[in-house]
Amino acid sequence: MKVFVAGATGETGRRIIQELIARNIPVRALVRDQEKAKAILSPDVELVVGDVLQPESLDVGLGDSTVVICATGASPSFDPTAPYKVDFEGTKNLVTAAKAKQIQHFVLVSSLCVSQLFHPLNLFWLILVWKKQAEECIQKSGLTYTIVRPGGLKNEDNSDAIVMQGADTLFDGSIPRQKVAQVCVESLFEPAARNKIVEIVARVGETKKSWRELFEQVKSF
């Protein structure tokens, strides 16, 4: 297995890479700024310069990767096209490249509440709408996928148990980015994670379950 990570230098992406490196899994990281990436990421990571908005860079960037984890996301800005370009168009470009390379598994970090049009987050240039469009693009692609919808993201990890449910069943809650990273990486190894949308938060007082139990309790589409 070799994992291609898009959004590698973001807060969630860099934690995904930490989890992969800790398991001795080879990583190719798509980065726009190589020097910035070198300062953030492990020296064990293979850096490839490119951009999800430049499809020609993805064909080369994917190289000999066998799976893809996409943790890209538009940053808040005054550019009304940013969520469309990054969260939808960029993901679509990556899906197209992944299909051409016959990638075995595509994992997307999406968001809780993407099906709620009137959610406050859509005030940021319809970001949830475009994330939902990206999800549908993956589902229709024929690729094996896992779509991970986390609640509000926290930079600090905690000992709370992960709660995992099916699509459009969790509507509030938060989760540390480290746990999101763990879910993404574990989905590559759990057969029960394939072709599923999983919604995740972390809660105090919940019973901790094995990865297999968490993924098996979510129904496939």
PDB file of C-alpha atoms in Angstrom:
ATOM      1  CA  MET A   1       0.000   0.000   0.000  1.00  0.00           C
ATOM      2  CA  LYS A   2       1.155   3.518  -0.814  1.00  0.00           C
ATOM      3  CA  VAL A   3      -1.092   6.413   0.188  1.00  0.00           C
ATOM      4  CA  PHE A   4      -1.465   9.653  -1.760  1.00  0.00           C
ATOM      5  CA  VAL A   5      -2.599  12.485   0.541  1.00  0.00           C
ATOM      6  CA  ALA A   6      -4.119  15.689  -0.861  1.00  0.00           C
ATOM      7  CA  GLY A   7      -4.396  18.597   1.578  1.00  0.00           C
ATOM      8  CA  ALA A   8      -1.258  17.245   3.228  1.00  0.00           C
ATOM      9  CA  THR A   9      -0.119  20.423   4.982  1.00  0.00           C
ATOM     10  CA  GLY A  10      -3.557  21.292   6.375  1.00  0.00           C
ATOM     11  CA  GLU A  11      -4.351  20.701  10.039  1.00  0.00           C
ATOM     12  CA  THR A  12      -6.156  17.426   9.332  1.00  0.00           C
ATOM     13  CA  GLY A  13      -3.922  16.324   6.453  1.00  0.00           C
ATOM     14  CA  ARG A  14      -0.731  16.545   8.485  1.00  0.00           C
ATOM     15  CA  ARG A  15      -2.302  14.380  11.219  1.00  0.00           C
ATOM     16  CA  ILE A  16      -3.350  11.802   8.633  1.00  0.00           C
ATOM     17  CA  ILE A  17       0.266  11.647   7.515  1.00  0.00           C
ATOM     18  CA  GLN A  18       1.430  11.242  11.137  1.00  0.00           C
ATOM     19  CA  GLU A  19      -0.883   8.246  11.523  1.00  0.00           C
ATOM     20  CA  LEU A  20       0.323   6.687   8.264  1.00  0.00           C
ATOM     21  CA  ILE A  21       4.005   7.168   9.084  1.00  0.00           C
ATOM     22  CA  ALA A  22       3.434   5.690  12.570  1.00  0.00           C
ATOM     23  CA  ARG A  23       2.196   2.539  10.831  1.00  0.00           C
ATOM     24  CA  ASN A  24       5.152   2.492   8.415  1.00  0.00           C
ATOM     25  CA  ILE A  25       2.895   3.086   5.414  1.00  0.00           C
ATOM     26  CA  PRO A  26       4.617   4.858   2.475  1.00  0.00           C
ATOM     27  CA  VAL A  27       3.142   8.292   1.754  1.00  0.00           C
ATOM     28  CA  ARG A  28       3.136  10.618  -1.252  1.00  0.00           C
ATOM     29  CA  ALA A  29       1.980  14.083  -0.241  1.00  0.00           C
ATOM     30  CA  LEU A  30       0.577  16.581  -2.736  1.00  0.00           C
ATOM     31  CA  VAL A  31       1.883  20.032  -1.779  1.00  0.00           C
ATOM     32  CA  ARG A  32       1.876  23.434  -3.411  1.00  0.00           C
ATOM     33  CA  ASP A  33       4.856  24.770  -1.456  1.00  0.00           C
ATOM     34  CA  GLN A  34       7.654  22.248  -1.045  1.00  0.00           C
ATOM     35  CA  GLU A  35       9.661  24.298   1.472  1.00  0.00           C
ATOM     36  CA  LYS A  36       6.628  24.842   3.697  1.00  0.00           C
ATOM     37  CA  ALA A  37       5.843  21.124   3.503  1.00  0.00           C
ATOM     38  CA  LYS A  38       9.390  20.146   4.479  1.00  0.00           C
ATOM     39  CA  ALA A  39       9.045  22.261   7.630  1.00  0.00           C
ATOM     40  CA  ILE A  40       5.736  20.626   8.581  1.00  0.00           C
ATOM     41  CA  LEU A  41       5.884  17.000   7.441  1.00  0.00           C
ATOM     42  CA  SER A  42       8.054  14.016   8.309  1.00  0.00           C
ATOM     43  CA  PRO A  43      11.215  13.579   6.201  1.00  0.00           C
ATOM     44  CA  ASP A  44       9.905  10.077   5.438  1.00  0.00           C
ATOM     45  CA  VAL A  45       7.166  11.557   3.250  1.00  0.00           C
ATOM     46  CA  GLU A  46       7.622  11.698  -0.522  1.00  0.00           C
ATOM     47  CA  LEU A  47       6.658  15.230  -1.562  1.00  0.00           C
ATOM     48  CA  VAL A  48       5.116  15.916  -4.966  1.00  0.00           C
ATOM     49  CA  VAL A  49       4.418  19.479  -6.061  1.00  0.00           C
ATOM     50  CA  GLY A  50       0.997  20.020  -7.577  1.00  0.00           C
ATOM     51  CA  ASP A  51      -2.515  21.281  -7.056  1.00  0.00           C
ATOM     52  CA  VAL A  52      -5.943  19.643  -7.217  1.00  0.00           C
ATOM     53  CA  LEU A  53      -6.959  22.530  -9.493  1.00  0.00           C
ATOM     54  CA  GLN A  54      -4.246  21.514 -11.987  1.00  0.00           C
ATOM     55  CA  PRO A  55      -5.352  18.093 -13.299  1.00  0.00           C
ATOM     56  CA  GLU A  56      -2.107  17.521 -15.211  1.00  0.00           C
ATOM     57  CA  SER A  57      -0.169  17.652 -11.916  1.00  0.00           C
ATOM     58  CA  LEU A  58      -2.334  14.895 -10.422  1.00  0.00           C
ATOM     59  CA  ASP A  59      -1.531  12.265 -13.035  1.00  0.00           C
ATOM     60  CA  VAL A  60       2.173  12.644 -12.280  1.00  0.00           C
ATOM     61  CA  GLY A  61       1.599  13.234  -8.580  1.00  0.00           C
ATOM     62  CA  LEU A  62      -0.285  10.004  -7.965  1.00  0.00           C
ATOM     63  CA  GLY A  63       2.688   8.020  -9.269  1.00  0.00           C
ATOM     64  CA  ASP A  64       2.597   4.480  -7.909  1.00  0.00           C
ATOM     65  CA  SER A  65       0.091   5.231  -5.131  1.00  0.00           C
ATOM     66  CA  THR A  66      -2.586   2.604  -4.529  1.00  0.00           C
ATOM     67  CA  VAL A  67      -5.012   4.581  -2.338  1.00  0.00           C
ATOM     68  CA  VAL A  68      -5.992   8.255  -1.989  1.00  0.00           C
ATOM     69  CA  ILE A  69      -6.964  10.260   1.075  1.00  0.00           C
ATOM     70  CA  CYS A  70      -8.373  13.685   0.232  1.00  0.00           C
ATOM     71  CA  ALA A  71      -8.309  16.186   3.099  1.00  0.00           C
ATOM     72  CA  THR A  72      -8.494  19.371   1.044  1.00  0.00           C
ATOM     73  CA  GLY A  73     -10.850  22.192   1.949  1.00  0.00           C
ATOM     74  CA  ALA A  74     -11.357  25.829   1.085  1.00  0.00           C
ATOM     75  CA  SER A  75     -10.093  28.291   3.688  1.00  0.00           C
ATOM     76  CA  PRO A  76     -12.428  31.119   4.711  1.00  0.00           C
ATOM     77  CA  SER A  77     -11.844  33.974   2.281  1.00  0.00           C
ATOM     78  CA  PHE A  78     -13.564  36.710   0.311  1.00  0.00           C
ATOM     79  CA  ASP A  79     -13.397  34.595  -2.839  1.00  0.00           C
ATOM     80  CA  PRO A  80     -16.957  33.355  -3.481  1.00  0.00           C
ATOM     81  CA  THR A  81     -15.665  30.681  -5.872  1.00  0.00           C
ATOM     82  CA  ALA A  82     -13.233  29.083  -3.381  1.00  0.00           C
ATOM     83  CA  PRO A  83     -15.513  26.284  -2.047  1.00  0.00           C
ATOM     84  CA  TYR A  84     -16.692  25.459  -5.566  1.00  0.00           C
ATOM     85  CA  LYS A  85     -13.140  25.278  -6.876  1.00  0.00           C
ATOM     86  CA  VAL A  86     -11.418  23.517  -3.971  1.00  0.00           C
ATOM     87  CA  ASP A  87     -14.150  21.362  -2.423  1.00  0.00           C
ATOM     88  CA  PHE A  88     -15.892  20.336  -5.634  1.00  0.00           C
ATOM     89  CA  GLU A  89     -13.788  20.953  -8.748  1.00  0.00           C
ATOM     90  CA  GLY A  90     -10.538  19.927  -7.056  1.00  0.00           C
ATOM     91  CA  THR A  91     -12.038  16.726  -5.657  1.00  0.00           C
ATOM     92  CA  LYS A  92     -13.591  15.924  -9.039  1.00  0.00           C
ATOM     93  CA  ASN A  93     -10.175  16.317 -10.686  1.00  0.00           C
ATOM     94  CA  LEU A  94      -8.660  13.969  -8.123  1.00  0.00           C
ATOM     95  CA  VAL A  95     -11.412  11.390  -8.652  1.00  0.00           C
ATOM     96  CA  THR A  96     -10.820  11.488 -12.424  1.00  0.00           C
ATOM     97  CA  ALA A  97      -7.072  10.985 -11.922  1.00  0.00           C
ATOM     98  CA  ALA A  98      -7.693   8.196  -9.385  1.00  0.00           C
ATOM     99  CA  LYS A  99      -9.946   6.346 -11.821  1.00  0.00           C
ATOM    100  CA  ALA A 100      -7.332   6.577 -14.552  1.00  0.00           C
ATOM    101  CA  LYS A 101      -4.740   5.111 -12.159  1.00  0.00           C
ATOM    102  CA  GLN A 102      -7.174   2.397 -10.974  1.00  0.00           C
ATOM    103  CA  ILE A 103      -6.793   3.506  -7.358  1.00  0.00           C
ATOM    104  CA  GLN A 104      -8.038   0.817  -4.966  1.00  0.00           C
ATOM    105  CA  HIS A 105      -9.679   3.018  -2.306  1.00  0.00           C
ATOM    106  CA  PHE A 106     -10.584   6.716  -2.155  1.00  0.00           C
ATOM    107  CA  VAL A 107     -11.153   8.323   1.264  1.00  0.00           C
ATOM    108  CA  LEU A 108     -12.692  11.795   1.445  1.00  0.00           C
ATOM    109  CA  VAL A 109     -12.839  14.026   4.515  1.00  0.00           C
ATOM    110  CA  SER A 110     -16.158  15.833   4.144  1.00  0.00           C
ATOM    111  CA  SER A 111     -18.331  17.389   6.877  1.00  0.00           C
ATOM    112  CA  LEU A 112     -21.320  16.766   9.085  1.00  0.00           C
ATOM    113  CA  CYS A 113     -24.573  18.374   7.861  1.00  0.00           C
ATOM    114  CA  VAL A 114     -23.673  18.495   4.138  1.00  0.00           C
ATOM    115  CA  SER A 115     -27.291  17.613   3.310  1.00  0.00           C
ATOM    116  CA  GLN A 116     -28.661  20.657   5.173  1.00  0.00           C
ATOM    117  CA  LEU A 117     -29.015  23.520   2.703  1.00  0.00           C
ATOM    118  CA  PHE A 118     -29.925  26.079   5.367  1.00  0.00           C
ATOM    119  CA  HIS A 119     -27.011  25.293   7.655  1.00  0.00           C
ATOM    120  CA  PRO A 120     -25.056  28.398   8.814  1.00  0.00           C
ATOM    121  CA  LEU A 121     -21.847  27.044   7.236  1.00  0.00           C
ATOM    122  CA  ASN A 122     -23.415  27.536   3.814  1.00  0.00           C
ATOM    123  CA  LEU A 123     -23.122  31.268   4.421  1.00  0.00           C
ATOM    124  CA  PHE A 124     -19.470  30.623   3.543  1.00  0.00           C
ATOM    125  CA  TRP A 125     -20.172  30.495  -0.192  1.00  0.00           C
ATOM    126  CA  LEU A 126     -22.283  27.279  -0.023  1.00  0.00           C
ATOM    127  CA  ILE A 127     -19.362  25.206   1.212  1.00  0.00           C
ATOM    128  CA  LEU A 128     -21.532  22.299   2.407  1.00  0.00           C
ATOM    129  CA  VAL A 129     -23.386  22.221  -0.914  1.00  0.00           C
ATOM    130  CA  TRP A 130     -20.113  21.806  -2.794  1.00  0.00           C
ATOM    131  CA  LYS A 131     -18.834  19.173  -0.358  1.00  0.00           C
ATOM    132  CA  LYS A 132     -22.042  17.208  -0.968  1.00  0.00           C
ATOM    133  CA  GLN A 133     -21.519  17.498  -4.734  1.00  0.00           C
ATOM    134  CA  ALA A 134     -17.994  16.148  -4.284  1.00  0.00           C
ATOM    135  CA  GLU A 135     -19.354  13.197  -2.304  1.00  0.00           C
ATOM    136  CA  GLU A 136     -21.815  12.376  -5.070  1.00  0.00           C
ATOM    137  CA  CYS A 137     -19.024  12.559  -7.649  1.00  0.00           C
ATOM    138  CA  ILE A 138     -17.095   9.898  -5.720  1.00  0.00           C
ATOM    139  CA  GLN A 139     -20.168   7.703  -5.230  1.00  0.00           C
ATOM    140  CA  LYS A 140     -20.889   7.724  -8.963  1.00  0.00           C
ATOM    141  CA  SER A 141     -17.255   7.148  -9.957  1.00  0.00           C
ATOM    142  CA  GLY A 142     -17.143   3.376  -9.538  1.00  0.00           C
ATOM    143  CA  LEU A 143     -14.192   3.730  -7.144  1.00  0.00           C
ATOM    144  CA  THR A 144     -14.231   1.966  -3.785  1.00  0.00           C
ATOM    145  CA  TYR A 145     -14.696   4.798  -1.281  1.00  0.00           C
ATOM    146  CA  THR A 146     -15.139   5.832   2.327  1.00  0.00           C
ATOM    147  CA  ILE A 147     -16.602   9.283   2.961  1.00  0.00           C
ATOM    148  CA  VAL A 148     -15.828  10.575   6.449  1.00  0.00           C
ATOM    149  CA  ARG A 149     -18.072  13.346   7.795  1.00  0.00           C
ATOM    150  CA  PRO A 150     -16.600  14.768  11.006  1.00  0.00           C
ATOM    151  CA  GLY A 151     -18.288  17.182  13.391  1.00  0.00           C
ATOM    152  CA  GLY A 152     -16.635  20.414  14.500  1.00  0.00           C
ATOM    153  CA  LEU A 153     -12.874  19.971  14.306  1.00  0.00           C
ATOM    154  CA  LYS A 154     -10.628  20.445  17.350  1.00  0.00           C
ATOM    155  CA  ASN A 155      -6.864  20.702  17.181  1.00  0.00           C
ATOM    156  CA  GLU A 156      -6.338  19.212  20.657  1.00  0.00           C
ATOM    157  CA  ASP A 157      -6.809  15.475  21.045  1.00  0.00           C
ATOM    158  CA  ASN A 158      -8.804  14.004  23.953  1.00  0.00           C
ATOM    159  CA  SER A 159      -9.765  10.635  25.406  1.00  0.00           C
ATOM    160  CA  ASP A 160     -13.458  10.792  24.422  1.00  0.00           C
ATOM    161  CA  ALA A 161     -14.884   7.797  22.569  1.00  0.00           C
ATOM    162  CA  ILE A 162     -15.628   8.015  18.850  1.00  0.00           C
ATOM    163  CA  VAL A 163     -19.304   7.854  17.910  1.00  0.00           C
ATOM    164  CA  MET A 164     -19.857   6.670  14.328  1.00  0.00           C
ATOM    165  CA  GLN A 165     -23.213   6.629  12.545  1.00  0.00           C
ATOM    166  CA  GLY A 166     -24.600   6.564   9.013  1.00  0.00           C
ATOM    167  CA  ALA A 167     -25.323   9.446   6.661  1.00  0.00           C
ATOM    168  CA  ASP A 168     -27.550  12.279   7.881  1.00  0.00           C
ATOM    169  CA  THR A 169     -28.009  10.960  11.416  1.00  0.00           C
ATOM    170  CA  LEU A 170     -25.589  13.149  13.414  1.00  0.00           C
ATOM    171  CA  PHE A 171     -26.187  16.886  13.432  1.00  0.00           C
ATOM    172  CA  ASP A 172     -23.981  18.301  16.177  1.00  0.00           C
ATOM    173  CA  GLY A 173     -20.871  17.555  18.158  1.00  0.00           C
ATOM    174  CA  SER A 174     -17.139  17.905  17.711  1.00  0.00           C
ATOM    175  CA  ILE A 175     -14.114  15.660  17.276  1.00  0.00           C
ATOM    176  CA  PRO A 176     -10.329  16.071  17.484  1.00  0.00           C
ATOM    177  CA  ARG A 177      -8.567  16.094  14.122  1.00  0.00           C
ATOM    178  CA  GLN A 178      -6.301  13.268  15.347  1.00  0.00           C
ATOM    179  CA  LYS A 179      -9.345  11.011  15.665  1.00  0.00           C
ATOM    180  CA  VAL A 180     -10.517  12.010  12.180  1.00  0.00           C
ATOM    181  CA  ALA A 181      -7.078  11.018  10.912  1.00  0.00           C
ATOM    182  CA  GLN A 182      -7.317   7.669  12.699  1.00  0.00           C
ATOM    183  CA  VAL A 183     -10.730   6.957  11.149  1.00  0.00           C
ATOM    184  CA  CYS A 184      -9.390   7.755   7.672  1.00  0.00           C
ATOM    185  CA  VAL A 185      -6.393   5.456   8.081  1.00  0.00           C
ATOM    186  CA  GLU A 186      -8.346   2.616   9.728  1.00  0.00           C
ATOM    187  CA  SER A 187     -10.898   2.733   6.894  1.00  0.00           C
ATOM    188  CA  LEU A 188      -8.152   1.493   4.573  1.00  0.00           C
ATOM    189  CA  PHE A 189      -7.864  -1.729   6.572  1.00  0.00           C
ATOM    190  CA  GLU A 190     -11.471  -2.445   7.566  1.00  0.00           C
ATOM    191  CA  PRO A 191     -13.541  -4.199   4.874  1.00  0.00           C
ATOM    192  CA  ALA A 192     -16.687  -2.884   6.593  1.00  0.00           C
ATOM    193  CA  ALA A 193     -15.621   0.695   5.788  1.00  0.00           C
ATOM    194  CA  ARG A 194     -15.896   0.245   2.040  1.00  0.00           C
ATOM    195  CA  ASN A 195     -18.497   2.194   0.076  1.00  0.00           C
ATOM    196  CA  LYS A 196     -19.911   3.890   3.157  1.00  0.00           C
ATOM    197  CA  ILE A 197     -20.542   7.390   4.436  1.00  0.00           C
ATOM    198  CA  VAL A 198     -19.628   7.571   8.119  1.00  0.00           C
ATOM    199  CA  GLU A 199     -20.459  10.487  10.387  1.00  0.00           C
ATOM    200  CA  ILE A 200     -18.200  10.891  13.408  1.00  0.00           C
ATOM    201  CA  VAL A 201     -18.049  12.892  16.636  1.00  0.00           C
ATOM    202  CA  ALA A 202     -16.381  12.242  19.987  1.00  0.00           C
ATOM    203  CA  ARG A 203     -18.388  12.135  23.238  1.00  0.00           C
ATOM    204  CA  VAL A 204     -17.647  11.835  26.927  1.00  0.00           C
ATOM    205  CA  GLY A 205     -19.108   8.749  28.588  1.00  0.00           C
ATOM    206  CA  GLU A 206     -19.627   6.697  25.442  1.00  0.00           C
ATOM    207  CA  THR A 207     -18.440   3.083  25.418  1.00  0.00           C
ATOM    208  CA  LYS A 208     -15.337   2.693  23.283  1.00  0.00           C
ATOM    209  CA  LYS A 209     -15.723   0.222  20.411  1.00  0.00           C
ATOM    210  CA  SER A 210     -13.269  -1.529  18.135  1.00  0.00           C
ATOM    211  CA  TRP A 211     -12.763  -0.167  14.620  1.00  0.00           C
ATOM    212  CA  ARG A 212     -14.540  -3.180  13.191  1.00  0.00           C
ATOM    213  CA  GLU A 213     -17.560  -2.609  15.452  1.00  0.00           C
ATOM    214  CA  LEU A 214     -17.690   1.077  14.546  1.00  0.00           C
ATOM    215  CA  PHE A 215     -17.640   0.491  10.781  1.00  0.00           C
ATOM    216  CA  GLU A 216     -19.868  -2.605  10.823  1.00  0.00           C
ATOM    217  CA  GLN A 217     -22.721  -0.772  12.564  1.00  0.00           C
ATOM    218  CA  VAL A 218     -23.014   1.682   9.634  1.00  0.00           C
ATOM    219  CA  LYS A 219     -25.143   0.441   6.731  1.00  0.00           C
ATOM    220  CA  SER A 220     -23.839   0.463   3.172  1.00  0.00           C
ATOM    221  CA  PHE A 221     -25.617   2.465   0.472  1.00  0.00           C
TER     222      PHE A 221
END
